[in-house]
Amino acid sequence: MCGHIYCLDCATFHFSQADPFCAVCRKPQTLENMIRLYTDTDDGFTRDDASAMGEDDQLSLSPVSVRSIERAGEDAAGAVKKAIAGRADMDEALVACNTFVNSVTPRERAHINEELLRDIAFQLTLVQRVLKDNEVQVTRLKEEVQTARAAETKARLRIDQQRRLLKRAEKEQVEAVKGLAAQQERYDILYQQCIVATEDATRTRVRAAKAVNEFEEMEQEMKEWRERAAKVTKKYYALKSELKQLKQAAQGQPHRSRARSDDLEVV
């Protein structure tokens, strides 16, 4: 107890919340630990008169207090309804509801609306059902998490395998690049050799063309020489025939063998 004073309405409303504490000093406080004080009034009602009255009569003197307790219960029931609908935190709603139920004394319970108490009990039953459903969902989620973890483990194993294959492929790629560079170097050498061979072939074709031209010229000259030789031969035989006729005319008709010997001499 901290010693700070509250009216019954404020105390009932303030200390029925979750985690109640004194609004002045911020120390934890509950309704059960509070001490009810009675002051003198103008109409002559004193603490002795209040002590002589029954507890139910004392509570009935303050209908506002009853309404404050009922309002706290309605707030607790509303918090549970919101939590069931998903618009509030379930733990906070349960704390508020349990705090209200535990803070109401048996003598105060008789003056509270029965429908409110039944509504709170019904809401607590719904909360129990929701909690059971949540437990089923949690179990299902745990199974899904285990399945997901197993799938994740398989995926990691596959990823590791793919990484090893990737490293192997990278090594093969490096070797292929080196081989390609060597092939490119050999290709460049062969290309240069082809260029040189092409130039040599071009020069050879030029020389061959010149040789063909020279051969054609020589062939033309040989043809001319053959024609000239044919003319000379023809002229030779004509002169030979003429010479023979002259010899025959000068010597008369000679013997055949003699003529043959003359022919040989002329030749």
mmCIF file of C-alpha atoms in Angstrom:
data_model
loop_
_atom_site.group_PDB
_atom_site.id
_atom_site.type_symbol
_atom_site.label_atom_id
_atom_site.label_comp_id
_atom_site.label_asym_id
_atom_site.label_seq_id
_atom_site.Cartn_x
_atom_site.Cartn_y
_atom_site.Cartn_z
ATOM 1 C CA MET A 1 0.000 0.000 0.000
ATOM 2 C CA CYS A 2 1.218 3.465 -0.880
ATOM 3 C CA GLY A 3 -1.275 5.552 1.149
ATOM 4 C CA HIS A 4 -2.767 7.589 -1.706
ATOM 5 C CA ILE A 5 -6.534 8.115 -1.597
ATOM 6 C CA TYR A 6 -9.008 7.308 -4.405
ATOM 7 C CA CYS A 7 -12.750 7.476 -4.572
ATOM 8 C CA LEU A 8 -14.524 4.155 -5.033
ATOM 9 C CA ASP A 9 -15.418 4.835 -8.667
ATOM 10 C CA CYS A 10 -11.880 5.767 -9.694
ATOM 11 C CA ALA A 11 -10.327 2.958 -7.673
ATOM 12 C CA THR A 12 -12.697 0.356 -9.125
ATOM 13 C CA PHE A 13 -12.153 1.534 -12.682
ATOM 14 C CA HIS A 14 -8.400 2.183 -12.445
ATOM 15 C CA PHE A 15 -7.312 -0.906 -10.502
ATOM 16 C CA SER A 16 -9.441 -3.307 -12.572
ATOM 17 C CA GLN A 17 -7.134 -2.882 -15.566
ATOM 18 C CA ALA A 18 -4.243 -5.151 -16.505
ATOM 19 C CA ASP A 19 -1.118 -4.550 -14.376
ATOM 20 C CA PRO A 20 -2.754 -1.955 -12.092
ATOM 21 C CA PHE A 21 -0.579 0.640 -10.394
ATOM 22 C CA CYS A 22 -1.018 3.846 -8.430
ATOM 23 C CA ALA A 23 -1.474 6.844 -10.695
ATOM 24 C CA VAL A 24 0.436 9.061 -8.237
ATOM 25 C CA CYS A 25 3.533 7.070 -7.266
ATOM 26 C CA ARG A 26 3.386 4.340 -9.949
ATOM 27 C CA LYS A 27 3.626 1.539 -7.384
ATOM 28 C CA PRO A 28 1.751 -1.741 -8.101
ATOM 29 C CA GLN A 29 -1.659 -1.815 -6.411
ATOM 30 C CA THR A 30 -4.798 -3.991 -6.419
ATOM 31 C CA LEU A 31 -8.344 -3.634 -5.127
ATOM 32 C CA GLU A 32 -7.821 -6.432 -2.601
ATOM 33 C CA ASN A 33 -5.005 -4.529 -0.891
ATOM 34 C CA MET A 34 -6.919 -1.248 -0.613
ATOM 35 C CA ILE A 35 -8.454 -0.059 2.680
ATOM 36 C CA ARG A 36 -11.909 1.474 2.539
ATOM 37 C CA LEU A 37 -12.173 4.810 4.410
ATOM 38 C CA TYR A 38 -15.399 6.408 5.805
ATOM 39 C CA THR A 39 -15.667 10.156 6.428
ATOM 40 C CA ASP A 40 -18.258 12.220 8.312
ATOM 41 C CA THR A 41 -21.068 13.704 6.192
ATOM 42 C CA ASP A 42 -23.353 16.661 6.618
ATOM 43 C CA ASP A 43 -26.426 14.513 7.206
ATOM 44 C CA GLY A 44 -24.926 12.953 10.341
ATOM 45 C CA PHE A 45 -23.853 9.674 8.748
ATOM 46 C CA THR A 46 -20.612 8.558 10.426
ATOM 47 C CA ARG A 47 -18.216 5.624 10.222
ATOM 48 C CA ASP A 48 -19.915 4.026 13.216
ATOM 49 C CA ASP A 49 -23.200 4.082 11.324
ATOM 50 C CA ALA A 50 -21.492 2.500 8.316
ATOM 51 C CA SER A 51 -19.957 -0.191 10.530
ATOM 52 C CA ALA A 52 -23.371 -1.007 11.912
ATOM 53 C CA MET A 53 -24.737 -1.518 8.391
ATOM 54 C CA GLY A 54 -24.318 -4.734 6.459
ATOM 55 C CA GLU A 55 -21.871 -5.098 3.604
ATOM 56 C CA ASP A 56 -24.671 -5.303 1.039
ATOM 57 C CA ASP A 57 -26.189 -2.117 2.422
ATOM 58 C CA GLN A 58 -22.821 -0.368 2.202
ATOM 59 C CA LEU A 59 -22.412 -1.348 -1.456
ATOM 60 C CA SER A 60 -25.968 -0.410 -2.271
ATOM 61 C CA LEU A 61 -25.303 3.096 -1.013
ATOM 62 C CA SER A 62 -23.106 3.715 -4.090
ATOM 63 C CA PRO A 63 -24.870 2.701 -7.333
ATOM 64 C CA VAL A 64 -22.150 4.566 -9.210
ATOM 65 C CA SER A 65 -19.633 2.059 -7.859
ATOM 66 C CA VAL A 66 -21.742 -0.818 -9.142
ATOM 67 C CA ARG A 67 -21.918 0.853 -12.534
ATOM 68 C CA SER A 68 -18.140 1.367 -12.514
ATOM 69 C CA ILE A 69 -17.597 -2.326 -11.822
ATOM 70 C CA GLU A 70 -20.046 -3.268 -14.571
ATOM 71 C CA ARG A 71 -18.333 -0.852 -16.964
ATOM 72 C CA ALA A 72 -14.981 -2.476 -16.187
ATOM 73 C CA GLY A 73 -16.568 -5.873 -16.870
ATOM 74 C CA GLU A 74 -18.037 -4.628 -20.146
ATOM 75 C CA ASP A 75 -14.633 -3.275 -21.144
ATOM 76 C CA ALA A 76 -13.033 -6.642 -20.347
ATOM 77 C CA ALA A 77 -15.716 -8.502 -22.334
ATOM 78 C CA GLY A 78 -15.327 -6.047 -25.221
ATOM 79 C CA ALA A 79 -11.566 -6.542 -25.194
ATOM 80 C CA VAL A 80 -12.072 -10.311 -25.400
ATOM 81 C CA LYS A 81 -14.525 -9.880 -28.299
ATOM 82 C CA LYS A 82 -12.045 -7.668 -30.142
ATOM 83 C CA ALA A 83 -9.287 -10.197 -29.504
ATOM 84 C CA ILE A 84 -11.460 -13.015 -30.876
ATOM 85 C CA ALA A 85 -12.217 -10.870 -33.941
ATOM 86 C CA GLY A 86 -8.495 -10.267 -34.388
ATOM 87 C CA ARG A 87 -8.591 -6.525 -33.624
ATOM 88 C CA ALA A 88 -6.790 -6.707 -30.255
ATOM 89 C CA ASP A 89 -4.140 -8.723 -28.469
ATOM 90 C CA MET A 90 -5.520 -11.926 -26.918
ATOM 91 C CA ASP A 91 -3.098 -11.977 -23.972
ATOM 92 C CA GLU A 92 -3.964 -8.434 -22.922
ATOM 93 C CA ALA A 93 -7.694 -9.189 -23.213
ATOM 94 C CA LEU A 94 -7.348 -12.315 -21.049
ATOM 95 C CA VAL A 95 -5.357 -10.389 -18.434
ATOM 96 C CA ALA A 96 -8.040 -7.687 -18.314
ATOM 97 C CA CYS A 97 -10.838 -10.261 -18.041
ATOM 98 C CA ASN A 98 -9.068 -12.313 -15.353
ATOM 99 C CA THR A 99 -8.211 -9.159 -13.433
ATOM 100 C CA PHE A 100 -11.860 -8.125 -13.438
ATOM 101 C CA VAL A 101 -13.078 -11.571 -12.361
ATOM 102 C CA ASN A 102 -10.505 -11.810 -9.564
ATOM 103 C CA SER A 103 -11.107 -8.251 -8.333
ATOM 104 C CA VAL A 104 -14.885 -8.649 -7.882
ATOM 105 C CA THR A 105 -15.711 -9.885 -4.390
ATOM 106 C CA PRO A 106 -18.608 -12.258 -3.705
ATOM 107 C CA ARG A 107 -20.657 -9.496 -2.034
ATOM 108 C CA GLU A 108 -20.142 -7.244 -5.079
ATOM 109 C CA ARG A 109 -21.006 -10.031 -7.482
ATOM 110 C CA ALA A 110 -24.581 -10.132 -6.131
ATOM 111 C CA HIS A 111 -25.170 -6.525 -7.263
ATOM 112 C CA ILE A 112 -23.681 -6.940 -10.774
ATOM 113 C CA ASN A 113 -25.855 -7.666 -13.780
ATOM 114 C CA GLU A 114 -26.091 -11.431 -14.302
ATOM 115 C CA GLU A 115 -26.145 -11.042 -18.083
ATOM 116 C CA LEU A 116 -22.764 -9.336 -17.902
ATOM 117 C CA LEU A 117 -21.328 -12.228 -15.907
ATOM 118 C CA ARG A 118 -22.836 -14.761 -18.329
ATOM 119 C CA ASP A 119 -21.447 -12.754 -21.253
ATOM 120 C CA ILE A 120 -17.983 -12.788 -19.699
ATOM 121 C CA ALA A 121 -18.236 -16.537 -19.035
ATOM 122 C CA PHE A 122 -19.388 -17.088 -22.617
ATOM 123 C CA GLN A 123 -16.528 -14.977 -23.951
ATOM 124 C CA LEU A 124 -14.070 -16.967 -21.845
ATOM 125 C CA THR A 125 -15.531 -20.177 -23.318
ATOM 126 C CA LEU A 126 -15.044 -18.758 -26.800
ATOM 127 C CA VAL A 127 -11.505 -17.823 -25.845
ATOM 128 C CA GLN A 128 -10.855 -21.401 -24.760
ATOM 129 C CA ARG A 129 -12.163 -22.635 -28.112
ATOM 130 C CA VAL A 130 -10.034 -20.089 -29.929
ATOM 131 C CA LEU A 131 -7.028 -21.164 -27.889
ATOM 132 C CA LYS A 132 -7.691 -24.799 -28.796
ATOM 133 C CA ASP A 133 -8.010 -23.834 -32.444
ATOM 134 C CA ASN A 134 -4.819 -21.838 -32.108
ATOM 135 C CA GLU A 135 -3.092 -24.853 -30.585
ATOM 136 C CA VAL A 136 -4.221 -26.948 -33.560
ATOM 137 C CA GLN A 137 -2.993 -24.240 -35.920
ATOM 138 C CA VAL A 138 0.274 -23.993 -33.992
ATOM 139 C CA THR A 139 0.719 -27.763 -34.267
ATOM 140 C CA ARG A 140 -0.025 -27.575 -37.976
ATOM 141 C CA LEU A 141 2.355 -24.663 -38.359
ATOM 142 C CA LYS A 142 5.051 -26.602 -36.506
ATOM 143 C CA GLU A 143 4.572 -29.500 -38.903
ATOM 144 C CA GLU A 144 4.725 -27.095 -41.837
ATOM 145 C CA VAL A 145 7.861 -25.537 -40.351
ATOM 146 C CA GLN A 146 9.447 -28.972 -40.007
ATOM 147 C CA THR A 147 8.474 -29.777 -43.589
ATOM 148 C CA ALA A 148 9.849 -26.421 -44.713
ATOM 149 C CA ARG A 149 13.088 -27.045 -42.803
ATOM 150 C CA ALA A 150 13.429 -30.475 -44.408
ATOM 151 C CA ALA A 151 12.809 -28.890 -47.804
ATOM 152 C CA GLU A 152 15.319 -26.170 -46.929
ATOM 153 C CA THR A 153 17.895 -28.821 -46.006
ATOM 154 C CA LYS A 154 17.310 -30.591 -49.323
ATOM 155 C CA ALA A 155 17.517 -27.272 -51.130
ATOM 156 C CA ARG A 156 20.802 -26.454 -49.391
ATOM 157 C CA LEU A 157 22.204 -29.850 -50.365
ATOM 158 C CA ARG A 158 21.132 -29.237 -53.950
ATOM 159 C CA ILE A 159 22.645 -25.754 -53.805
ATOM 160 C CA ASP A 160 25.942 -27.194 -52.520
ATOM 161 C CA GLN A 161 25.876 -29.775 -55.299
ATOM 162 C CA GLN A 162 25.131 -27.079 -57.858
ATOM 163 C CA ARG A 163 27.991 -24.995 -56.456
ATOM 164 C CA ARG A 164 30.396 -27.911 -56.851
ATOM 165 C CA LEU A 165 29.168 -28.464 -60.395
ATOM 166 C CA LEU A 166 29.532 -24.746 -61.040
ATOM 167 C CA LYS A 167 33.126 -24.756 -59.779
ATOM 168 C CA ARG A 168 33.877 -27.756 -61.994
ATOM 169 C CA ALA A 169 32.258 -26.003 -64.942
ATOM 170 C CA GLU A 170 34.309 -22.878 -64.208
ATOM 171 C CA LYS A 171 37.518 -24.935 -64.249
ATOM 172 C CA GLU A 172 36.470 -26.549 -67.524
ATOM 173 C CA GLN A 173 35.644 -23.124 -68.883
ATOM 174 C CA VAL A 174 39.103 -21.833 -67.929
ATOM 175 C CA GLU A 175 40.714 -24.824 -69.639
ATOM 176 C CA ALA A 176 38.479 -24.321 -72.671
ATOM 177 C CA VAL A 177 39.473 -20.651 -72.816
ATOM 178 C CA LYS A 178 43.137 -21.619 -72.698
ATOM 179 C CA GLY A 179 42.601 -24.212 -75.439
ATOM 180 C CA LEU A 180 40.683 -21.662 -77.480
ATOM 181 C CA ALA A 181 43.532 -19.177 -77.093
ATOM 182 C CA ALA A 182 46.001 -21.825 -78.311
ATOM 183 C CA GLN A 183 43.723 -22.660 -81.241
ATOM 184 C CA GLN A 184 43.421 -18.963 -82.041
ATOM 185 C CA GLU A 185 47.191 -18.622 -82.001
ATOM 186 C CA ARG A 186 47.568 -21.602 -84.349
ATOM 187 C CA TYR A 187 44.828 -20.186 -86.531
ATOM 188 C CA ASP A 188 46.645 -16.859 -86.750
ATOM 189 C CA ILE A 189 49.850 -18.666 -87.772
ATOM 190 C CA LEU A 190 48.007 -20.705 -90.406
ATOM 191 C CA TYR A 191 46.276 -17.568 -91.614
ATOM 192 C CA GLN A 192 49.604 -15.823 -92.082
ATOM 193 C CA GLN A 193 50.928 -18.897 -93.865
ATOM 194 C CA CYS A 194 47.846 -18.889 -96.102
ATOM 195 C CA ILE A 195 48.443 -15.227 -96.892
ATOM 196 C CA VAL A 196 52.069 -15.970 -97.793
ATOM 197 C CA ALA A 197 51.010 -19.014 -99.854
ATOM 198 C CA THR A 198 48.357 -16.925 -101.599
ATOM 199 C CA GLU A 199 50.927 -14.292 -102.453
ATOM 200 C CA ASP A 200 53.303 -17.008 -103.702
ATOM 201 C CA ALA A 201 50.491 -18.560 -105.739
ATOM 202 C CA THR A 202 49.683 -15.150 -107.196
ATOM 203 C CA ARG A 203 53.295 -14.622 -108.188
ATOM 204 C CA THR A 204 53.402 -18.178 -109.560
ATOM 205 C CA ARG A 205 50.268 -17.531 -111.609
ATOM 206 C CA VAL A 206 51.828 -14.346 -112.941
ATOM 207 C CA ARG A 207 54.999 -16.214 -113.882
ATOM 208 C CA ALA A 208 52.921 -19.029 -115.390
ATOM 209 C CA ALA A 209 50.948 -16.493 -117.406
ATOM 210 C CA LYS A 210 54.203 -14.984 -118.654
ATOM 211 C CA ALA A 211 55.524 -18.458 -119.467
ATOM 212 C CA VAL A 212 52.308 -19.275 -121.340
ATOM 213 C CA ASN A 213 52.613 -16.049 -123.287
ATOM 214 C CA GLU A 214 56.250 -16.802 -124.075
ATOM 215 C CA PHE A 215 55.298 -20.367 -125.054
ATOM 216 C CA GLU A 216 52.572 -19.062 -127.345
ATOM 217 C CA GLU A 217 55.036 -16.609 -128.871
ATOM 218 C CA MET A 218 57.607 -19.390 -129.330
ATOM 219 C CA GLU A 219 54.925 -21.620 -130.804
ATOM 220 C CA GLN A 220 53.986 -18.849 -133.219
ATOM 221 C CA GLU A 221 57.644 -18.416 -134.143
ATOM 222 C CA MET A 222 58.024 -22.188 -134.591
ATOM 223 C CA LYS A 223 54.968 -22.170 -136.828
ATOM 224 C CA GLU A 224 56.506 -19.394 -138.885
ATOM 225 C CA TRP A 225 59.808 -21.281 -139.020
ATOM 226 C CA ARG A 226 58.000 -24.448 -140.081
ATOM 227 C CA GLU A 227 56.248 -22.486 -142.831
ATOM 228 C CA ARG A 228 59.551 -20.975 -143.908
ATOM 229 C CA ALA A 229 61.177 -24.441 -143.747
ATOM 230 C CA ALA A 230 58.353 -25.849 -145.876
ATOM 231 C CA LYS A 231 58.865 -23.069 -148.425
ATOM 232 C CA VAL A 232 62.619 -23.641 -148.437
ATOM 233 C CA THR A 233 62.107 -27.387 -148.794
ATOM 234 C CA LYS A 234 59.681 -26.844 -151.637
ATOM 235 C CA LYS A 235 62.107 -24.456 -153.278
ATOM 236 C CA TYR A 236 64.912 -26.950 -152.708
ATOM 237 C CA TYR A 237 63.038 -29.741 -154.432
ATOM 238 C CA ALA A 238 62.093 -27.401 -157.261
ATOM 239 C CA LEU A 239 65.731 -26.425 -157.751
ATOM 240 C CA LYS A 240 66.749 -30.052 -157.523
ATOM 241 C CA SER A 241 64.217 -31.010 -160.169
ATOM 242 C CA GLU A 242 65.349 -28.154 -162.358
ATOM 243 C CA LEU A 243 68.984 -29.163 -161.907
ATOM 244 C CA LYS A 244 68.152 -32.710 -162.845
ATOM 245 C CA GLN A 245 66.425 -31.580 -165.959
ATOM 246 C CA LEU A 246 69.427 -29.463 -166.871
ATOM 247 C CA LYS A 247 71.774 -32.417 -166.423
ATOM 248 C CA GLN A 248 69.564 -34.615 -168.525
ATOM 249 C CA ALA A 249 69.436 -32.001 -171.197
ATOM 250 C CA ALA A 250 73.208 -31.613 -171.172
ATOM 251 C CA GLN A 251 74.187 -35.288 -171.128
ATOM 252 C CA GLY A 252 71.280 -36.978 -172.784
ATOM 253 C CA GLN A 253 69.231 -39.782 -171.243
ATOM 254 C CA PRO A 254 71.547 -41.467 -168.739
ATOM 255 C CA HIS A 255 71.380 -44.989 -167.348
ATOM 256 C CA ARG A 256 68.932 -45.347 -164.463
ATOM 257 C CA SER A 257 71.628 -46.351 -162.028
ATOM 258 C CA ARG A 258 73.774 -43.537 -163.215
ATOM 259 C CA ALA A 259 70.983 -41.087 -162.746
ATOM 260 C CA ARG A 260 70.456 -42.395 -159.262
ATOM 261 C CA SER A 261 74.120 -41.870 -158.497
ATOM 262 C CA ASP A 262 73.871 -38.380 -159.943
ATOM 263 C CA ASP A 263 70.925 -37.694 -157.777
ATOM 264 C CA LEU A 264 72.904 -38.809 -154.827
ATOM 265 C CA GLU A 265 75.732 -36.561 -155.797
ATOM 266 C CA VAL A 266 73.447 -33.606 -156.150
ATOM 267 C CA VAL A 267 71.948 -34.281 -152.803
#
